[in-house]
Short mmCIF file of C-alpha atoms in Angstrom, two decimals:
data_model
loop_
_atom_site.label_atom_id
_atom_site.label_comp_id
_atom_site.label_asym_id
_atom_site.label_seq_id
_atom_site.Cartn_x
_atom_site.Cartn_y
_atom_site.Cartn_z
CA SER A 1 -64.47 100.91 75.48
CA ALA A 2 -67.87 99.56 75.12
CA ALA A 3 -69.97 98.67 72.26
CA ALA A 4 -71.84 101.27 70.77
CA PRO A 5 -75.93 100.02 71.58
CA ASP A 6 -77.51 97.89 68.83
CA PRO A 7 -80.23 101.00 68.13
CA LEU A 8 -82.71 97.82 65.91
CA ALA A 9 -82.23 96.47 69.31
CA THR A 10 -83.32 99.69 71.57
CA ALA A 11 -85.94 100.71 68.83
CA ASP A 12 -90.15 100.76 70.90
CA CYS A 13 -91.19 100.14 66.70
CA ALA A 14 -90.56 98.29 64.21
CA GLY A 15 -86.73 99.02 62.06
CA ALA A 16 -83.87 97.76 59.52
CA ILE A 17 -81.07 98.00 58.65
CA VAL A 18 -80.72 99.25 54.76
CA ALA A 19 -77.83 99.47 52.15
CA SER A 20 -77.67 102.40 49.02
CA ASP A 21 -78.92 99.85 47.25
CA ARG A 22 -82.03 98.87 49.07
CA ARG A 23 -81.15 95.65 50.19
CA VAL A 24 -82.34 94.80 53.45
CA ILE A 25 -78.93 93.88 55.66
CA ARG A 26 -80.67 93.19 58.55
CA ALA A 27 -84.68 93.95 60.65
CA ASN A 28 -85.30 93.41 64.41
CA ALA A 29 -89.03 90.92 64.72
CA ARG A 30 -91.36 94.00 65.08
CA PHE A 31 -90.28 94.79 60.99
CA ALA A 32 -91.12 91.15 60.52
CA ALA A 33 -94.63 91.08 62.33
CA LEU A 34 -95.50 94.31 60.72
CA THR A 35 -94.21 93.58 57.93
CA GLY A 36 -94.31 89.68 56.89
CA PHE A 37 -91.23 90.07 55.54
CA ASP A 38 -87.68 88.54 56.31
CA PRO A 39 -83.74 89.80 55.86
CA ALA A 40 -83.31 86.09 58.15
CA VAL A 41 -84.72 83.70 56.18
CA GLU A 42 -84.58 86.23 52.83
CA PRO A 43 -81.15 87.02 52.10
CA GLU A 44 -81.56 88.62 48.80
CA LEU A 45 -84.95 91.15 50.45
CA ARG A 46 -85.10 94.63 49.09
CA PHE A 47 -86.84 97.42 50.41
CA ASP A 48 -88.70 97.76 47.31
CA ALA A 49 -91.03 95.40 48.41
CA LEU A 50 -92.93 97.48 50.59
CA PHE A 51 -93.84 98.77 47.62
CA GLY A 52 -96.80 98.23 45.42
CA GLY A 53 -100.15 99.27 43.51
CA ALA A 54 -101.48 101.64 46.32
CA THR A 55 -97.49 103.23 47.12
CA ASP A 56 -97.51 106.39 45.50
CA ASN A 57 -95.07 106.91 43.59
CA ALA A 58 -93.90 110.59 44.18
CA ASP A 59 -92.60 108.97 48.24
CA ARG A 60 -91.30 106.11 46.10
CA GLU A 61 -88.43 108.55 44.87
CA ARG A 62 -87.77 109.71 48.36
CA VAL A 63 -87.46 107.10 50.27
CA GLU A 64 -85.34 105.68 47.29
CA ALA A 65 -83.06 109.40 47.29
CA ALA A 66 -82.34 108.84 50.47
CA PHE A 67 -81.70 105.40 50.37
CA ALA A 68 -79.05 106.42 47.59
CA ALA A 69 -77.72 109.03 49.54
CA ASN A 70 -77.73 107.63 52.98
CA GLY A 71 -79.87 110.69 54.32
CA VAL A 72 -83.07 111.89 56.32
CA LEU A 73 -86.07 111.33 55.28
CA ALA A 74 -89.54 111.59 57.29
CA LEU A 75 -92.80 110.73 55.33
CA GLU A 76 -96.41 109.08 55.95
CA ILE A 77 -96.59 106.32 53.07
CA LEU A 78 -98.67 103.46 51.82
CA CYS A 79 -97.30 99.87 52.16
CA HIS A 80 -97.85 96.84 51.27
CA PRO A 81 -97.69 94.31 54.10
CA ARG A 82 -96.68 90.26 52.22
CA THR A 83 -100.11 89.50 53.78
CA GLY A 84 -103.01 91.90 54.83
CA ALA A 85 -104.16 94.81 54.08
CA VAL A 86 -101.97 97.88 52.84
CA PHE A 87 -101.32 100.35 56.08
CA TRP A 88 -100.11 103.29 56.58
CA ASN A 89 -96.54 103.85 57.61
CA ASP A 90 -94.98 106.46 59.69
CA MET A 91 -91.10 105.48 58.48
CA VAL A 92 -88.40 107.45 59.82
CA ILE A 93 -84.78 107.19 57.23
CA VAL A 94 -81.27 107.86 59.23
CA PRO A 95 -78.17 107.05 58.70
CA ALA A 96 -76.47 104.97 60.47
CA ALA A 97 -73.59 105.47 62.44
CA ALA A 98 -70.69 104.77 59.93
CA THR A 99 -71.64 102.37 57.88
CA GLY A 100 -73.07 103.54 54.88
CA HIS A 101 -75.75 102.33 55.72
CA SER A 102 -79.79 103.16 56.38
CA LEU A 103 -81.52 103.25 59.61
CA VAL A 104 -85.42 102.37 58.95
CA LEU A 105 -87.60 102.71 61.77
CA LEU A 106 -91.50 102.09 61.02
CA ARG A 107 -94.66 102.99 63.22
CA ASP A 108 -98.63 101.57 61.65
CA VAL A 109 -100.49 104.41 61.98
CA THR A 110 -103.58 103.35 59.87
CA ALA A 111 -105.75 103.30 63.26
CA ARG A 112 -105.01 107.44 62.64
CA ARG A 113 -105.08 108.04 59.06
CA THR A 114 -108.60 105.57 59.31
CA ALA A 115 -110.26 107.70 61.99
CA GLU A 116 -109.60 111.00 59.84
CA ALA A 117 -111.81 109.72 57.04
CA ALA A 118 -113.89 108.72 58.83
CA LEU A 119 -114.81 111.82 60.03
CA GLY A 120 -114.91 113.52 56.45
CA VAL A 121 -115.08 116.48 55.38
CA ARG A 122 -116.24 118.26 58.23
CA ALA A 123 -112.99 116.76 60.26
CA ALA A 124 -110.53 119.93 60.11
CA HIS A 125 -114.06 121.67 61.93
CA ASP A 126 -115.15 119.12 64.32
CA ARG A 127 -111.40 118.47 65.72
CA LEU A 128 -111.29 122.25 65.97
CA VAL A 129 -114.68 121.95 68.00
CA LEU A 130 -113.38 118.89 70.10
CA ASP A 131 -110.13 119.61 71.04
CA ARG A 132 -111.21 122.74 73.03
CA ILE A 133 -113.91 121.20 75.04
CA GLN A 134 -112.27 120.53 78.43
CA ALA A 135 -112.87 117.25 78.71
CA GLY A 136 -110.81 113.94 76.58
CA ILE A 137 -113.49 112.54 74.69
CA VAL A 138 -111.81 108.98 73.70
CA VAL A 139 -113.90 107.21 70.67
CA HIS A 140 -113.84 103.52 70.50
CA LYS A 141 -114.82 100.46 67.74
CA ALA A 142 -117.01 97.70 69.32
CA SER A 143 -113.50 95.61 69.85
CA THR A 144 -111.84 98.05 72.39
CA ASP A 145 -109.58 99.81 69.51
CA ILE A 146 -109.19 103.69 69.84
CA LEU A 147 -110.15 105.49 66.87
CA TYR A 148 -110.27 108.87 67.74
CA ALA A 149 -108.84 110.88 70.83
CA ASN A 150 -109.02 114.57 70.83
CA ALA A 151 -106.87 117.50 72.93
CA LYS A 152 -108.05 116.66 75.67
CA ALA A 153 -107.91 112.69 76.73
CA THR A 154 -104.38 112.55 75.75
CA GLU A 155 -103.07 115.46 77.85
CA LEU A 156 -104.85 113.59 81.25
CA LEU A 157 -103.69 110.00 80.28
CA GLY A 158 -100.21 111.43 79.21
CA VAL A 159 -100.01 110.37 76.04
CA THR A 160 -99.11 111.92 72.11
CA HIS A 161 -101.99 111.31 70.02
CA ASP A 162 -100.60 109.08 67.12
CA THR A 163 -99.06 106.37 70.77
CA ILE A 164 -103.00 106.06 71.26
CA LEU A 165 -104.79 105.68 68.62
CA GLY A 166 -105.28 101.82 68.01
CA ALA A 167 -104.57 100.48 71.89
CA VAL A 168 -107.05 98.68 73.27
CA ASN A 169 -108.33 98.01 76.65
CA THR A 170 -106.47 95.09 77.88
CA ASP A 171 -103.48 98.12 76.54
CA PRO A 172 -101.21 97.89 79.83
CA ARG A 173 -100.25 101.79 80.44
CA TRP A 174 -103.88 102.18 81.82
CA GLY A 175 -104.06 99.97 84.47
CA PHE A 176 -107.44 101.45 85.65
CA ILE A 177 -108.21 101.68 89.77
CA GLY A 178 -112.02 101.91 91.17
CA GLU A 179 -112.61 104.11 94.59
CA ASP A 180 -111.07 101.88 96.30
CA GLY A 181 -107.95 101.70 95.67
CA HIS A 182 -108.12 98.39 93.54
CA PRO A 183 -107.63 97.39 89.96
CA LEU A 184 -110.68 97.82 87.69
CA PRO A 185 -111.07 94.25 86.28
CA ILE A 186 -111.04 94.87 82.80
CA ALA A 187 -115.04 93.98 82.25
CA ASP A 188 -114.88 97.03 84.38
CA TYR A 189 -113.91 99.33 82.49
CA PRO A 190 -116.75 102.19 81.05
CA VAL A 191 -116.00 100.65 77.16
CA GLY A 192 -116.08 97.30 78.08
CA ARG A 193 -119.28 97.85 80.37
CA ALA A 194 -120.52 99.62 77.43
CA VAL A 195 -119.76 97.33 74.72
CA ALA A 196 -121.35 94.26 77.47
CA THR A 197 -124.54 96.06 78.80
CA ARG A 198 -125.50 98.77 75.04
CA ASP A 199 -126.15 100.37 77.72
CA VAL A 200 -125.15 104.60 79.04
CA VAL A 201 -122.60 104.20 81.64
CA ARG A 202 -122.51 107.63 83.91
CA ASN A 203 -120.33 109.06 85.83
CA LEU A 204 -117.64 106.24 86.39
CA ILE A 205 -115.04 107.54 89.03
CA ILE A 206 -111.55 105.32 87.70
CA GLY A 207 -108.19 106.54 88.43
CA ILE A 208 -104.97 106.20 86.38
CA THR A 209 -100.98 106.73 86.63
CA ARG A 210 -100.19 109.25 84.39
CA VAL A 211 -98.03 107.81 81.45
CA SER A 212 -96.02 111.18 81.40
CA ASP A 213 -95.40 111.54 84.86
CA LEU A 214 -96.65 108.91 86.81
CA LYS A 215 -99.55 111.05 88.62
CA LEU A 216 -102.21 109.33 90.05
CA VAL A 217 -104.73 111.53 88.44
CA TRP A 218 -108.94 110.45 88.86
CA LEU A 219 -111.48 110.52 85.99
CA MET A 220 -115.14 110.65 86.35
CA CYS A 221 -116.34 108.70 83.48
CA ASN A 222 -119.29 108.44 80.69
CA ALA A 223 -119.99 106.31 77.76
CA TYR A 224 -122.62 106.64 75.11
CA PRO A 225 -122.28 103.54 72.82
CA ILE A 226 -123.64 103.71 69.64
CA ILE A 227 -125.95 101.50 68.35
CA ASP A 228 -126.88 100.77 64.82
CA HIS A 229 -130.14 99.25 63.23
CA ASP A 230 -129.69 95.74 63.74
CA GLY A 231 -128.87 97.05 67.54
CA THR A 232 -125.36 95.30 67.40
CA VAL A 233 -122.36 98.13 69.32
CA THR A 234 -120.59 99.49 66.63
CA GLU A 235 -118.91 102.45 68.54
CA VAL A 236 -118.91 104.04 72.32
CA VAL A 237 -118.08 106.98 72.85
CA VAL A 238 -115.77 107.47 76.29
CA SER A 239 -115.82 110.85 78.36
CA PHE A 240 -113.87 111.79 81.30
CA THR A 241 -113.11 114.66 83.13
CA ASP A 242 -110.84 115.67 85.61
CA ILE A 243 -111.95 115.16 89.30
CA THR A 244 -107.95 114.42 91.15
CA SER A 245 -108.30 118.33 92.53
CA LEU A 246 -111.80 117.36 94.68
CA LYS A 247 -110.56 113.67 95.26
CA GLU A 248 -107.72 115.28 97.28
CA THR A 249 -110.09 117.80 99.39
CA GLU A 250 -112.54 114.57 99.77
CA ARG A 251 -109.19 113.17 100.58
CA LYS A 252 -108.79 115.80 103.24
CA LEU A 253 -111.46 116.27 104.77
CA HIS A 254 -112.06 112.66 105.85
CA LYS A 255 -108.14 112.86 106.98
CA SER A 256 -109.05 116.02 109.42
CA GLN A 257 -112.72 114.60 110.37
CA GLU A 258 -111.01 111.43 111.16
CA ARG A 259 -109.11 113.29 113.14
CA LEU A 260 -112.14 115.31 114.85
CA ARG A 261 -113.62 111.79 115.96
CA LEU A 262 -110.40 109.70 117.60
CA VAL A 263 -110.08 113.27 119.22
CA LEU A 264 -113.69 113.27 120.80
CA GLN A 265 -113.92 109.83 121.28
CA GLY A 266 -111.02 110.37 123.42
CA SER A 267 -112.26 112.89 125.71
CA ARG A 268 -116.06 113.40 127.74
CA ASP A 269 -118.08 115.97 125.59
CA ALA A 270 -120.79 114.87 123.94
CA PRO A 271 -120.97 117.10 120.48
CA TRP A 272 -123.84 118.06 118.57
CA ASP A 273 -124.86 120.10 116.05
CA TRP A 274 -127.29 121.57 114.44
CA ASP A 275 -128.17 122.64 111.10
CA LEU A 276 -130.43 126.39 110.79
CA VAL A 277 -131.04 125.85 107.31
CA THR A 278 -132.71 122.75 107.08
CA ASN A 279 -133.06 122.29 110.62
CA GLU A 280 -131.91 119.16 110.65
CA ILE A 281 -130.07 118.17 114.31
CA TYR A 282 -127.84 115.78 114.61
CA TYR A 283 -126.99 114.36 118.45
CA SER A 284 -123.46 112.49 118.54
CA PRO A 285 -124.04 108.55 120.45
CA ARG A 286 -122.20 110.44 122.79
CA TRP A 287 -125.38 113.16 122.87
CA TRP A 288 -127.85 109.81 123.74
CA GLU A 289 -125.61 107.84 127.28
CA MET A 290 -124.78 110.86 128.25
CA LEU A 291 -129.00 110.57 129.21
CA GLY A 292 -129.47 106.90 129.15
CA TYR A 293 -130.64 106.61 126.24
CA ALA A 294 -129.38 104.71 122.73
CA ASP A 295 -128.30 106.62 120.24
CA GLY A 296 -131.92 105.83 117.83
CA GLU A 297 -134.10 105.20 120.86
CA LEU A 298 -135.53 108.76 120.73
CA VAL A 299 -137.13 110.98 117.09
CA SER A 300 -133.91 113.07 116.47
CA ASP A 301 -134.82 116.13 115.40
CA ALA A 302 -134.59 119.91 116.62
CA THR A 303 -137.33 119.41 119.19
CA THR A 304 -136.01 116.55 121.54
CA TRP A 305 -133.46 119.15 123.26
CA MET A 306 -135.78 121.31 124.42
CA GLN A 307 -138.07 118.36 125.19
CA LEU A 308 -136.06 117.16 127.65
CA MET A 309 -135.04 120.06 128.70
CA HIS A 310 -135.72 120.21 132.92
CA GLU A 311 -139.29 122.55 133.41
CA GLY A 312 -137.29 124.78 135.82
CA ASP A 313 -135.35 125.94 132.69
CA ARG A 314 -136.51 125.34 129.34
CA GLU A 315 -138.38 128.56 129.55
CA ARG A 316 -134.95 130.95 130.28
CA ILE A 317 -132.63 128.72 127.72
CA ASP A 318 -136.04 129.29 124.92
CA ARG A 319 -135.79 132.96 125.70
CA ALA A 320 -131.44 132.82 125.44
CA ALA A 321 -131.18 130.42 122.05
CA THR A 322 -134.16 132.52 120.47
CA GLN A 323 -131.93 135.87 121.51
CA LEU A 324 -128.75 134.22 120.55
CA LEU A 325 -130.51 133.05 116.73
CA GLN A 326 -131.66 136.86 116.20
CA GLY A 327 -128.55 138.31 117.56
CA THR A 328 -124.78 138.38 116.16
CA ALA A 329 -122.73 136.73 118.40
CA VAL A 330 -120.68 133.97 116.91
CA THR A 331 -120.51 131.20 119.93
CA TYR A 332 -121.56 130.81 123.65
CA GLU A 333 -122.53 129.09 126.61
CA LEU A 334 -125.46 127.60 128.47
CA GLU A 335 -125.65 125.84 131.41
CA PHE A 336 -128.92 124.16 132.16
CA ARG A 337 -130.36 120.66 132.79
CA LEU A 338 -131.74 117.62 130.18
CA MET A 339 -133.90 114.72 132.28
CA HIS A 340 -131.91 111.21 131.75
CA LYS A 341 -134.06 108.76 131.31
CA ALA A 342 -133.76 107.54 134.78
CA GLY A 343 -136.22 110.71 135.78
CA HIS A 344 -133.04 112.46 137.96
CA ALA A 345 -131.31 115.74 135.78
CA VAL A 346 -127.62 115.72 134.31
CA HIS A 347 -126.65 119.45 134.58
CA VAL A 348 -125.22 120.89 131.48
CA LEU A 349 -122.63 122.81 129.99
CA SER A 350 -123.03 123.63 126.59
CA ARG A 351 -120.55 125.69 124.35
CA GLY A 352 -120.55 125.60 120.14
CA PHE A 353 -120.28 128.62 117.63
CA ILE A 354 -123.15 130.01 115.72
#
């Protein structure tokens, strides 16, 4: 039968196999990178090496008891790496299949704990408020590391709260695209632009393939740099709202307009449109061509068509137009003559909706 997969090889985080006497049997490369300890070169390495003065004694005893009993434990505990600062470790201990040893998984959640501490005594209240805002809010360091993300942000990006904290601009999960559908250069990401320019980035539209369901989501982003008294950007607050439905409506409208353009292009009709609210009028290129003019050669306003009206039809059509505008009809059909640039009359059948 096929061998069982190695849990350390398949783990997406730091991991180690630990004996009941707390001796580290083996570990993956992420364990060595996170802690600075490597049982491959330190055969007598004990898990206790991760504990120090900052480690809570009660937490340490719980870990030791889990190893001794080959039990299950999950907790967040302060650990001491070989080098560098003490870090908060989200630790999970479970029995390693049929070995009598324990599998330990470790995740550095210092960024999240630091962000929570930075919010101070108002943290619970502020988070309650921010999590009810129907816009994503993400707070970055100037180095682009994420310090905080509200519930809407994690929902829109399709990530969990723990996995987004500490992430940076270059994280491959983002892969933002511009409105043109092409990948957005990292230098144009909202947080990067805010840091580089030390100015607010407004109404930047970007697309992202959401991590959780691989759905393309369109976001309207704003980025606000926080600048200290020395003029240095210390943090950037990015807010974004979901405009996916708006972009989809825009796409469908564009597609509909393109279909109409192709239909009109294949016909000999000369469409025009009169906005009765703004009094703006549109004459199509075919309309001008019908009368021998280039598009833009004459002033395009609501009086143009009447000025080009044959004198013999002007009074009748003016009266008919007035009745239509004052009446309740929703369609019309009129025949009249417009004067061609060359001087002859062009017979026109005008039909439309009001």
